[in-house]
PDB file of C-alpha atoms in Angstrom:
ATOM      1  CA  MET A 360     -55.248  27.908  53.208  1.00  0.00           C
ATOM      2  CA  GLU A 361     -58.934  28.351  52.511  1.00  0.00           C
ATOM      3  CA  LEU A 362     -60.230  27.535  49.050  1.00  0.00           C
ATOM      4  CA  ARG A 363     -62.020  30.894  48.951  1.00  0.00           C
ATOM      5  CA  VAL A 364     -58.773  32.770  49.623  1.00  0.00           C
ATOM      6  CA  LEU A 365     -56.961  30.804  46.905  1.00  0.00           C
ATOM      7  CA  LYS A 366     -59.664  31.899  44.451  1.00  0.00           C
ATOM      8  CA  TYR A 367     -59.133  35.498  45.596  1.00  0.00           C
ATOM      9  CA  PHE A 368     -55.393  35.101  45.042  1.00  0.00           C
ATOM     10  CA  LEU A 369     -55.880  33.646  41.544  1.00  0.00           C
ATOM     11  CA  MET A 370     -58.144  36.516  40.522  1.00  0.00           C
ATOM     12  CA  ALA A 371     -55.664  39.119  41.808  1.00  0.00           C
ATOM     13  CA  ALA A 372     -52.819  37.328  40.008  1.00  0.00           C
ATOM     14  CA  ARG A 373     -54.792  37.301  36.774  1.00  0.00           C
ATOM     15  CA  GLU A 374     -55.885  40.921  36.869  1.00  0.00           C
ATOM     16  CA  GLU A 375     -52.636  42.340  38.358  1.00  0.00           C
ATOM     17  CA  ASN A 376     -54.840  44.998  39.926  1.00  0.00           C
ATOM     18  CA  ILE A 377     -56.442  44.783  43.392  1.00  0.00           C
ATOM     19  CA  THR A 378     -59.330  47.140  42.650  1.00  0.00           C
ATOM     20  CA  ARG A 379     -60.351  45.388  39.426  1.00  0.00           C
ATOM     21  CA  ALA A 380     -60.002  41.940  41.037  1.00  0.00           C
ATOM     22  CA  ALA A 381     -62.152  43.033  43.999  1.00  0.00           C
ATOM     23  CA  GLU A 382     -64.881  44.234  41.634  1.00  0.00           C
ATOM     24  CA  LEU A 383     -64.915  40.910  39.785  1.00  0.00           C
ATOM     25  CA  LEU A 384     -65.030  39.008  43.094  1.00  0.00           C
ATOM     26  CA  HIS A 385     -67.796  41.263  44.457  1.00  0.00           C
ATOM     27  CA  VAL A 386     -65.818  42.150  47.579  1.00  0.00           C
ATOM     28  CA  THR A 387     -64.396  45.464  48.731  1.00  0.00           C
ATOM     29  CA  GLN A 388     -60.834  46.430  47.876  1.00  0.00           C
ATOM     30  CA  PRO A 389     -59.761  46.590  51.575  1.00  0.00           C
ATOM     31  CA  THR A 390     -61.223  43.121  52.162  1.00  0.00           C
ATOM     32  CA  LEU A 391     -59.276  41.625  49.256  1.00  0.00           C
ATOM     33  CA  SER A 392     -56.056  43.388  50.260  1.00  0.00           C
ATOM     34  CA  ARG A 393     -56.413  42.123  53.823  1.00  0.00           C
ATOM     35  CA  GLN A 394     -57.037  38.525  52.666  1.00  0.00           C
ATOM     36  CA  LEU A 395     -53.937  38.581  50.441  1.00  0.00           C
ATOM     37  CA  ILE A 396     -51.762  40.008  53.216  1.00  0.00           C
ATOM     38  CA  GLN A 397     -53.029  37.331  55.608  1.00  0.00           C
ATOM     39  CA  LEU A 398     -52.243  34.668  53.002  1.00  0.00           C
ATOM     40  CA  GLU A 399     -48.669  35.973  52.725  1.00  0.00           C
ATOM     41  CA  GLU A 400     -48.353  35.934  56.515  1.00  0.00           C
ATOM     42  CA  GLU A 401     -49.711  32.382  56.677  1.00  0.00           C
ATOM     43  CA  LEU A 402     -47.227  31.159  54.065  1.00  0.00           C
ATOM     44  CA  GLY A 403     -44.361  33.259  55.395  1.00  0.00           C
ATOM     45  CA  THR A 404     -43.450  34.661  51.990  1.00  0.00           C
ATOM     46  CA  LYS A 405     -44.140  37.627  49.731  1.00  0.00           C
ATOM     47  CA  LEU A 406     -46.467  36.766  46.867  1.00  0.00           C
ATOM     48  CA  PHE A 407     -46.693  40.107  45.039  1.00  0.00           C
ATOM     49  CA  HIS A 408     -44.476  43.013  44.093  1.00  0.00           C
ATOM     50  CA  ARG A 409     -46.709  46.033  44.742  1.00  0.00           C
ATOM     51  CA  GLY A 410     -46.366  49.317  42.883  1.00  0.00           C
ATOM     52  CA  GLY A 411     -49.233  51.789  42.971  1.00  0.00           C
ATOM     53  CA  THR A 412     -52.318  50.107  41.560  1.00  0.00           C
ATOM     54  CA  HIS A 413     -50.274  47.463  39.713  1.00  0.00           C
ATOM     55  CA  ILE A 414     -49.195  44.163  41.299  1.00  0.00           C
ATOM     56  CA  VAL A 415     -46.888  41.489  39.876  1.00  0.00           C
ATOM     57  CA  LEU A 416     -46.274  37.970  41.165  1.00  0.00           C
ATOM     58  CA  THR A 417     -42.982  37.127  42.856  1.00  0.00           C
ATOM     59  CA  ASP A 418     -41.281  33.800  42.119  1.00  0.00           C
ATOM     60  CA  ASP A 419     -43.072  32.277  45.130  1.00  0.00           C
ATOM     61  CA  GLY A 420     -46.296  33.847  43.888  1.00  0.00           C
ATOM     62  CA  MET A 421     -45.906  32.144  40.507  1.00  0.00           C
ATOM     63  CA  LEU A 422     -45.351  28.801  42.258  1.00  0.00           C
ATOM     64  CA  LEU A 423     -48.477  29.306  44.384  1.00  0.00           C
ATOM     65  CA  ARG A 424     -50.492  30.290  41.294  1.00  0.00           C
ATOM     66  CA  ARG A 425     -49.605  26.977  39.650  1.00  0.00           C
ATOM     67  CA  ARG A 426     -50.449  24.987  42.787  1.00  0.00           C
ATOM     68  CA  ALA A 427     -53.583  27.002  43.554  1.00  0.00           C
ATOM     69  CA  ARG A 428     -54.984  26.314  40.094  1.00  0.00           C
ATOM     70  CA  GLU A 429     -54.489  22.589  40.643  1.00  0.00           C
ATOM     71  CA  ILE A 430     -56.104  22.737  44.094  1.00  0.00           C
ATOM     72  CA  VAL A 431     -59.123  24.710  42.885  1.00  0.00           C
ATOM     73  CA  ASP A 432     -59.561  22.451  39.836  1.00  0.00           C
ATOM     74  CA  LEU A 433     -59.327  19.313  41.985  1.00  0.00           C
ATOM     75  CA  ALA A 434     -61.813  20.717  44.509  1.00  0.00           C
ATOM     76  CA  GLU A 435     -64.300  21.500  41.735  1.00  0.00           C
ATOM     77  CA  LYS A 436     -63.812  18.051  40.212  1.00  0.00           C
ATOM     78  CA  THR A 437     -64.443  16.435  43.609  1.00  0.00           C
ATOM     79  CA  ARG A 438     -67.561  18.534  44.161  1.00  0.00           C
ATOM     80  CA  GLN A 439     -68.975  17.442  40.822  1.00  0.00           C
ATOM     81  CA  GLU A 440     -68.173  13.791  41.514  1.00  0.00           C
ATOM     82  CA  LEU A 441     -70.050  13.906  44.823  1.00  0.00           C
ATOM     83  CA  SER A 442     -73.012  15.888  43.478  1.00  0.00           C
ATOM     84  CA  HIS A 443     -75.057  13.098  41.953  1.00  0.00           C
ATOM     85  CA  GLY A 444     -78.768  12.600  41.625  1.00  0.00           C
ATOM     86  CA  GLU A 445     -80.807   9.929  39.920  1.00  0.00           C
ATOM     87  CA  GLU A 446     -79.397  10.812  36.493  1.00  0.00           C
ATOM     88  CA  LEU A 447     -75.701  10.285  35.763  1.00  0.00           C
ATOM     89  CA  ALA A 448     -73.799  13.567  35.937  1.00  0.00           C
ATOM     90  CA  GLY A 449     -70.316  14.884  36.611  1.00  0.00           C
ATOM     91  CA  GLU A 450     -67.117  15.539  34.708  1.00  0.00           C
ATOM     92  CA  ILE A 451     -64.712  13.191  32.970  1.00  0.00           C
ATOM     93  CA  SER A 452     -61.230  14.623  32.499  1.00  0.00           C
ATOM     94  CA  ILE A 453     -59.111  13.110  29.718  1.00  0.00           C
ATOM     95  CA  GLY A 454     -55.608  14.066  28.692  1.00  0.00           C
ATOM     96  CA  CYS A 455     -55.082  13.593  24.956  1.00  0.00           C
ATOM     97  CA  GLY A 456     -51.991  13.491  22.798  1.00  0.00           C
ATOM     98  CA  GLU A 457     -52.038  14.238  19.075  1.00  0.00           C
ATOM     99  CA  THR A 458     -53.305  11.101  17.388  1.00  0.00           C
ATOM    100  CA  ARG A 459     -55.899  10.034  14.837  1.00  0.00           C
ATOM    101  CA  ASN A 460     -57.380   7.949  17.650  1.00  0.00           C
ATOM    102  CA  MET A 461     -58.877  11.191  18.956  1.00  0.00           C
ATOM    103  CA  THR A 462     -61.502  10.836  16.209  1.00  0.00           C
ATOM    104  CA  PHE A 463     -62.474   7.429  17.570  1.00  0.00           C
ATOM    105  CA  LEU A 464     -62.503   8.770  21.150  1.00  0.00           C
ATOM    106  CA  SER A 465     -64.625  11.768  20.130  1.00  0.00           C
ATOM    107  CA  GLY A 466     -67.167   9.426  18.607  1.00  0.00           C
ATOM    108  CA  GLN A 467     -67.396   7.502  21.867  1.00  0.00           C
ATOM    109  CA  ILE A 468     -67.749  10.759  23.821  1.00  0.00           C
ATOM    110  CA  ALA A 469     -70.633  11.844  21.584  1.00  0.00           C
ATOM    111  CA  SER A 470     -72.330   8.449  21.983  1.00  0.00           C
ATOM    112  CA  PHE A 471     -71.865   8.508  25.772  1.00  0.00           C
ATOM    113  CA  ARG A 472     -73.305  12.017  26.078  1.00  0.00           C
ATOM    114  CA  ALA A 473     -76.297  11.041  23.967  1.00  0.00           C
ATOM    115  CA  GLN A 474     -77.173   8.645  26.798  1.00  0.00           C
ATOM    116  CA  HIS A 475     -75.929  10.831  29.645  1.00  0.00           C
ATOM    117  CA  PRO A 476     -76.317  14.498  28.637  1.00  0.00           C
ATOM    118  CA  LEU A 477     -75.472  15.819  32.113  1.00  0.00           C
ATOM    119  CA  VAL A 478     -71.935  14.439  31.877  1.00  0.00           C
ATOM    120  CA  ARG A 479     -69.328  16.968  30.783  1.00  0.00           C
ATOM    121  CA  PHE A 480     -65.947  16.089  29.283  1.00  0.00           C
ATOM    122  CA  ASN A 481     -62.833  18.109  30.011  1.00  0.00           C
ATOM    123  CA  ILE A 482     -60.153  17.517  27.355  1.00  0.00           C
ATOM    124  CA  TYR A 483     -56.569  18.511  28.149  1.00  0.00           C
ATOM    125  CA  SER A 484     -54.159  18.438  25.195  1.00  0.00           C
ATOM    126  CA  ALA A 485     -50.507  17.663  25.970  1.00  0.00           C
ATOM    127  CA  ASN A 486     -47.787  15.090  25.402  1.00  0.00           C
ATOM    128  CA  ALA A 487     -47.717  11.742  27.213  1.00  0.00           C
ATOM    129  CA  ASP A 488     -45.278  12.808  29.956  1.00  0.00           C
ATOM    130  CA  ASP A 489     -47.385  15.814  30.939  1.00  0.00           C
ATOM    131  CA  ILE A 490     -50.588  13.776  30.859  1.00  0.00           C
ATOM    132  CA  ARG A 491     -49.130  11.045  33.085  1.00  0.00           C
ATOM    133  CA  GLU A 492     -47.977  13.644  35.588  1.00  0.00           C
ATOM    134  CA  ARG A 493     -51.484  15.118  35.805  1.00  0.00           C
ATOM    135  CA  MET A 494     -52.998  11.651  36.135  1.00  0.00           C
ATOM    136  CA  GLU A 495     -50.689  10.971  39.085  1.00  0.00           C
ATOM    137  CA  ARG A 496     -51.876  14.183  40.770  1.00  0.00           C
ATOM    138  CA  GLY A 497     -55.518  13.203  40.317  1.00  0.00           C
ATOM    139  CA  LEU A 498     -56.290  15.984  37.846  1.00  0.00           C
ATOM    140  CA  LEU A 499     -57.124  13.622  34.973  1.00  0.00           C
ATOM    141  CA  ASP A 500     -59.236  10.460  35.000  1.00  0.00           C
ATOM    142  CA  LEU A 501     -57.819   8.987  31.791  1.00  0.00           C
ATOM    143  CA  GLY A 502     -55.027   9.603  29.342  1.00  0.00           C
ATOM    144  CA  LEU A 503     -54.865   8.972  25.594  1.00  0.00           C
ATOM    145  CA  LEU A 504     -51.132   8.342  25.380  1.00  0.00           C
ATOM    146  CA  MET A 505     -48.921   7.955  22.338  1.00  0.00           C
ATOM    147  CA  GLU A 506     -46.304   5.222  22.530  1.00  0.00           C
ATOM    148  CA  PRO A 507     -43.553   4.780  23.491  1.00  0.00           C
ATOM    149  CA  VAL A 508     -44.717   5.434  27.064  1.00  0.00           C
ATOM    150  CA  ASP A 509     -44.316   3.651  30.392  1.00  0.00           C
ATOM    151  CA  ILE A 510     -47.755   2.285  31.337  1.00  0.00           C
ATOM    152  CA  SER A 511     -46.630  -0.183  34.018  1.00  0.00           C
ATOM    153  CA  ARG A 512     -48.628   1.709  36.652  1.00  0.00           C
ATOM    154  CA  TYR A 513     -51.811   1.825  34.589  1.00  0.00           C
ATOM    155  CA  ALA A 514     -54.673  -0.257  33.321  1.00  0.00           C
ATOM    156  CA  PHE A 515     -55.284   0.406  29.636  1.00  0.00           C
ATOM    157  CA  VAL A 516     -56.828  -0.567  26.347  1.00  0.00           C
ATOM    158  CA  ARG A 517     -54.937  -0.310  23.091  1.00  0.00           C
ATOM    159  CA  MET A 518     -56.558   2.034  20.602  1.00  0.00           C
ATOM    160  CA  PRO A 519     -57.445   0.774  17.098  1.00  0.00           C
ATOM    161  CA  GLU A 520     -55.438   3.222  14.939  1.00  0.00           C
ATOM    162  CA  LYS A 521     -51.707   2.947  14.263  1.00  0.00           C
ATOM    163  CA  GLU A 522     -49.801   6.140  13.514  1.00  0.00           C
ATOM    164  CA  GLN A 523     -47.338   6.302  10.612  1.00  0.00           C
ATOM    165  CA  TRP A 524     -44.140   8.294  11.091  1.00  0.00           C
ATOM    166  CA  GLY A 525     -42.926  10.612   8.390  1.00  0.00           C
ATOM    167  CA  VAL A 526     -41.490  14.037   7.752  1.00  0.00           C
ATOM    168  CA  LEU A 527     -43.542  17.183   7.163  1.00  0.00           C
ATOM    169  CA  VAL A 528     -41.823  19.488   4.667  1.00  0.00           C
ATOM    170  CA  ARG A 529     -42.638  22.720   2.865  1.00  0.00           C
ATOM    171  CA  GLU A 530     -44.364  22.282  -0.475  1.00  0.00           C
ATOM    172  CA  ASP A 531     -41.313  23.764  -2.223  1.00  0.00           C
ATOM    173  CA  SER A 532     -38.943  21.236  -0.602  1.00  0.00           C
ATOM    174  CA  PRO A 533     -37.121  18.764  -2.875  1.00  0.00           C
ATOM    175  CA  LEU A 534     -38.691  16.033  -0.723  1.00  0.00           C
ATOM    176  CA  ALA A 535     -42.279  17.214  -1.279  1.00  0.00           C
ATOM    177  CA  GLY A 536     -44.384  14.739  -3.222  1.00  0.00           C
ATOM    178  CA  ARG A 537     -41.994  11.833  -2.651  1.00  0.00           C
ATOM    179  CA  GLN A 538     -43.479   8.402  -1.922  1.00  0.00           C
ATOM    180  CA  SER A 539     -41.061   7.939   0.991  1.00  0.00           C
ATOM    181  CA  VAL A 540     -37.770   9.131   2.443  1.00  0.00           C
ATOM    182  CA  THR A 541     -34.888   7.177   3.987  1.00  0.00           C
ATOM    183  CA  ALA A 542     -32.704   7.957   6.986  1.00  0.00           C
ATOM    184  CA  ALA A 543     -29.700   8.746   4.792  1.00  0.00           C
ATOM    185  CA  GLU A 544     -31.735  11.258   2.762  1.00  0.00           C
ATOM    186  CA  LEU A 545     -32.590  13.180   5.937  1.00  0.00           C
ATOM    187  CA  ALA A 546     -28.984  13.478   7.113  1.00  0.00           C
ATOM    188  CA  GLY A 547     -28.507  16.848   5.430  1.00  0.00           C
ATOM    189  CA  VAL A 548     -31.939  18.295   6.271  1.00  0.00           C
ATOM    190  CA  PRO A 549     -32.524  20.572   9.326  1.00  0.00           C
ATOM    191  CA  LEU A 550     -35.014  18.618  11.413  1.00  0.00           C
ATOM    192  CA  ILE A 551     -37.682  19.594  13.935  1.00  0.00           C
ATOM    193  CA  MET A 552     -38.046  16.724  16.400  1.00  0.00           C
ATOM    194  CA  ALA A 553     -40.432  15.882  19.245  1.00  0.00           C
ATOM    195  CA  GLY A 554     -39.104  16.970  22.625  1.00  0.00           C
ATOM    196  CA  ARG A 555     -39.955  13.757  24.520  1.00  0.00           C
ATOM    197  CA  GLU A 556     -36.834  11.728  25.280  1.00  0.00           C
ATOM    198  CA  SER A 557     -38.573   8.376  24.775  1.00  0.00           C
ATOM    199  CA  VAL A 558     -39.719   9.457  21.296  1.00  0.00           C
ATOM    200  CA  ARG A 559     -36.228  10.666  20.382  1.00  0.00           C
ATOM    201  CA  ASN A 560     -34.844   7.293  21.477  1.00  0.00           C
ATOM    202  CA  GLU A 561     -37.386   5.516  19.264  1.00  0.00           C
ATOM    203  CA  LEU A 562     -36.378   7.649  16.291  1.00  0.00           C
ATOM    204  CA  ALA A 563     -32.684   7.164  17.078  1.00  0.00           C
ATOM    205  CA  ASN A 564     -33.188   3.408  16.765  1.00  0.00           C
ATOM    206  CA  TRP A 565     -34.830   3.884  13.373  1.00  0.00           C
ATOM    207  CA  PHE A 566     -32.085   6.214  12.088  1.00  0.00           C
ATOM    208  CA  GLY A 567     -29.306   3.921  13.338  1.00  0.00           C
ATOM    209  CA  ASP A 568     -25.797   5.237  12.603  1.00  0.00           C
ATOM    210  CA  VAL A 569     -27.264   8.174  10.661  1.00  0.00           C
ATOM    211  CA  TYR A 570     -28.659   9.665  13.888  1.00  0.00           C
ATOM    212  CA  GLU A 571     -25.274  11.091  14.907  1.00  0.00           C
ATOM    213  CA  ARG A 572     -25.143  13.068  11.650  1.00  0.00           C
ATOM    214  CA  LEU A 573     -28.585  14.661  11.947  1.00  0.00           C
ATOM    215  CA  GLU A 574     -29.003  18.416  12.229  1.00  0.00           C
ATOM    216  CA  ILE A 575     -31.638  19.066  14.916  1.00  0.00           C
ATOM    217  CA  ALA A 576     -32.841  22.613  14.292  1.00  0.00           C
ATOM    218  CA  ALA A 577     -35.605  22.664  16.942  1.00  0.00           C
ATOM    219  CA  THR A 578     -37.816  20.510  19.141  1.00  0.00           C
ATOM    220  CA  TYR A 579     -41.569  20.759  19.657  1.00  0.00           C
ATOM    221  CA  ASN A 580     -44.261  19.681  22.079  1.00  0.00           C
ATOM    222  CA  LEU A 581     -47.489  19.858  20.063  1.00  0.00           C
ATOM    223  CA  LEU A 582     -47.690  19.702  16.291  1.00  0.00           C
ATOM    224  CA  LEU A 583     -49.275  23.035  15.331  1.00  0.00           C
ATOM    225  CA  ASN A 584     -46.176  24.976  16.354  1.00  0.00           C
ATOM    226  CA  ALA A 585     -44.027  22.515  14.419  1.00  0.00           C
ATOM    227  CA  VAL A 586     -46.193  23.072  11.336  1.00  0.00           C
ATOM    228  CA  ASN A 587     -45.667  26.812  11.692  1.00  0.00           C
ATOM    229  CA  MET A 588     -41.882  26.335  11.888  1.00  0.00           C
ATOM    230  CA  VAL A 589     -41.977  24.138   8.780  1.00  0.00           C
ATOM    231  CA  ARG A 590     -43.840  26.821   6.832  1.00  0.00           C
ATOM    232  CA  CYS A 591     -41.370  29.480   7.989  1.00  0.00           C
ATOM    233  CA  GLY A 592     -38.372  27.460   6.837  1.00  0.00           C
ATOM    234  CA  VAL A 593     -36.922  26.334  10.174  1.00  0.00           C
ATOM    235  CA  GLY A 594     -36.729  22.743   8.979  1.00  0.00           C
ATOM    236  CA  ALA A 595     -38.676  19.551   8.309  1.00  0.00           C
ATOM    237  CA  ALA A 596     -40.721  18.086  11.174  1.00  0.00           C
ATOM    238  CA  LEU A 597     -40.581  14.419  12.117  1.00  0.00           C
ATOM    239  CA  THR A 598     -44.163  13.613  13.040  1.00  0.00           C
ATOM    240  CA  PHE A 599     -47.156  11.333  12.560  1.00  0.00           C
ATOM    241  CA  HIS A 600     -49.481  11.493   9.600  1.00  0.00           C
ATOM    242  CA  LEU A 601     -52.588  12.718  11.432  1.00  0.00           C
ATOM    243  CA  GLY A 602     -54.794  12.737   8.367  1.00  0.00           C
ATOM    244  CA  SER A 603     -54.841  16.546   8.167  1.00  0.00           C
ATOM    245  CA  ASP A 604     -53.653  18.534   5.159  1.00  0.00           C
ATOM    246  CA  TYR A 605     -51.672  21.504   6.434  1.00  0.00           C
ATOM    247  CA  ALA A 606     -51.486  24.311   3.862  1.00  0.00           C
ATOM    248  CA  GLN A 607     -48.115  24.832   2.155  1.00  0.00           C
ATOM    249  CA  THR A 608     -46.750  21.529   3.476  1.00  0.00           C
ATOM    250  CA  SER A 609     -46.349  17.946   2.295  1.00  0.00           C
ATOM    251  CA  PHE A 610     -46.116  14.742   4.375  1.00  0.00           C
ATOM    252  CA  VAL A 611     -43.593  12.110   3.278  1.00  0.00           C
ATOM    253  CA  PRO A 612     -43.600   8.668   5.002  1.00  0.00           C
ATOM    254  CA  LEU A 613     -40.393   7.194   6.401  1.00  0.00           C
ATOM    255  CA  SER A 614     -38.881   4.164   4.688  1.00  0.00           C
ATOM    256  CA  PRO A 615     -38.622   1.548   6.067  1.00  0.00           C
ATOM    257  CA  ARG A 616     -42.048   2.141   7.605  1.00  0.00           C
ATOM    258  CA  LEU A 617     -42.169   3.202  11.255  1.00  0.00           C
ATOM    259  CA  GLU A 618     -45.428   3.063  13.218  1.00  0.00           C
ATOM    260  CA  ALA A 619     -46.585   3.905  16.749  1.00  0.00           C
ATOM    261  CA  GLY A 620     -49.619   2.887  18.742  1.00  0.00           C
ATOM    262  CA  ALA A 621     -51.729   4.652  21.344  1.00  0.00           C
ATOM    263  CA  VAL A 622     -53.371   3.532  24.579  1.00  0.00           C
ATOM    264  CA  LEU A 623     -56.209   4.859  26.692  1.00  0.00           C
ATOM    265  CA  ALA A 624     -54.932   4.471  30.250  1.00  0.00           C
ATOM    266  CA  TRP A 625     -56.112   5.024  33.822  1.00  0.00           C
ATOM    267  CA  LYS A 626     -54.522   4.413  37.218  1.00  0.00           C
ATOM    268  CA  LYS A 627     -54.801   0.871  38.563  1.00  0.00           C
ATOM    269  CA  GLU A 628     -56.960   0.391  41.647  1.00  0.00           C
ATOM    270  CA  GLN A 629     -58.028   4.032  41.540  1.00  0.00           C
ATOM    271  CA  MET A 630     -61.423   4.820  43.022  1.00  0.00           C
ATOM    272  CA  VAL A 631     -63.341   6.858  40.465  1.00  0.00           C
ATOM    273  CA  SER A 632     -66.839   8.306  40.434  1.00  0.00           C
ATOM    274  CA  SER A 633     -69.719   6.843  38.449  1.00  0.00           C
ATOM    275  CA  ALA A 634     -69.275   8.823  35.222  1.00  0.00           C
ATOM    276  CA  PRO A 635     -65.581   7.995  34.573  1.00  0.00           C
ATOM    277  CA  ARG A 636     -66.152   4.386  35.657  1.00  0.00           C
ATOM    278  CA  LEU A 637     -69.005   3.876  33.204  1.00  0.00           C
ATOM    279  CA  PHE A 638     -67.076   5.565  30.398  1.00  0.00           C
ATOM    280  CA  ILE A 639     -64.074   3.295  31.057  1.00  0.00           C
ATOM    281  CA  GLU A 640     -66.372   0.265  30.869  1.00  0.00           C
ATOM    282  CA  ARG A 641     -67.786   1.517  27.555  1.00  0.00           C
ATOM    283  CA  MET A 642     -64.310   2.058  26.107  1.00  0.00           C
ATOM    284  CA  ARG A 643     -63.102  -1.360  27.245  1.00  0.00           C
ATOM    285  CA  GLU A 644     -66.062  -3.110  25.645  1.00  0.00           C
ATOM    286  CA  CYS A 645     -65.865  -1.080  22.434  1.00  0.00           C
ATOM    287  CA  VAL A 646     -62.084  -1.192  21.891  1.00  0.00           C
ATOM    288  CA  LEU A 647     -61.690  -4.813  22.965  1.00  0.00           C
ATOM    289  CA  GLY A 648     -64.593  -5.761  20.738  1.00  0.00           C
ATOM    290  CA  ILE A 649     -62.849  -4.191  17.749  1.00  0.00           C
ATOM    291  CA  SER A 650     -59.309  -5.431  18.280  1.00  0.00           C
ATOM    292  CA  GLY A 651     -59.515  -8.297  20.738  1.00  0.00           C
ATOM    293  CA  ASN A 652     -56.592  -6.860  22.703  1.00  0.00           C
ATOM    294  CA  SER A 653     -56.155  -7.327  26.416  1.00  0.00           C
ATOM    295  CA  ILE A 654     -55.714  -5.044  29.399  1.00  0.00           C
TER     296      ILE A 654
END
């Protein structure tokens, strides 16, 4: 598969129209159609359902779209890493979970770019499991991961901020404005819980015997959707206190207190280009200087 043809395929998949995709690619419609047919013949599968001027991806087409995006992104990342002059340039890709440590990381990014303005940062927001998967595939250089997370395969520094667990409720909830809430007091409340299994296990340990009596109304991946569900009355969301005031909601800490840490991780023994390597060195010096923790 040629990279050029994969880009053609991605454009056709996005536009769902051969003529419009050809115009955007600056090729003729017959040329694009021929390239897509040849791609199907090469792969031995049908990639599109064709109907008049409209095309729709088949199941195999949707799989190829996902893989093609990764291939094209990785090729572009590699090109940037190898295109270096006298001044430091390139892209640093970081996967980031939802944590107050993002403020600290953003400050370091701003400081790094002040010295190296040709370096571009690509921030990918997701949970720790998704970030680790993309790190394994070489799509991310680093990951800002919320614990609990398996980091046995990674080098890392521990970030300075600890996150406090609590429950986010509507402002008209009986729990709103409380100083804290116990496990027993949450037993009769519909809860919105993080989808990650390792996080659920951590919370199960905190709840103890009460966990079996909880009403799990929904799970979430990233917090903004959970906030929306809280406002709409789906339930109360178990989450970190990220320092943001979400309208029409109130954050109540868990009692006894439950905290979680975060790490900035990268693959051990991985060969990286100059820009990510220098940024890792900066983060190690800065974070270790603050906390004295070890890698």
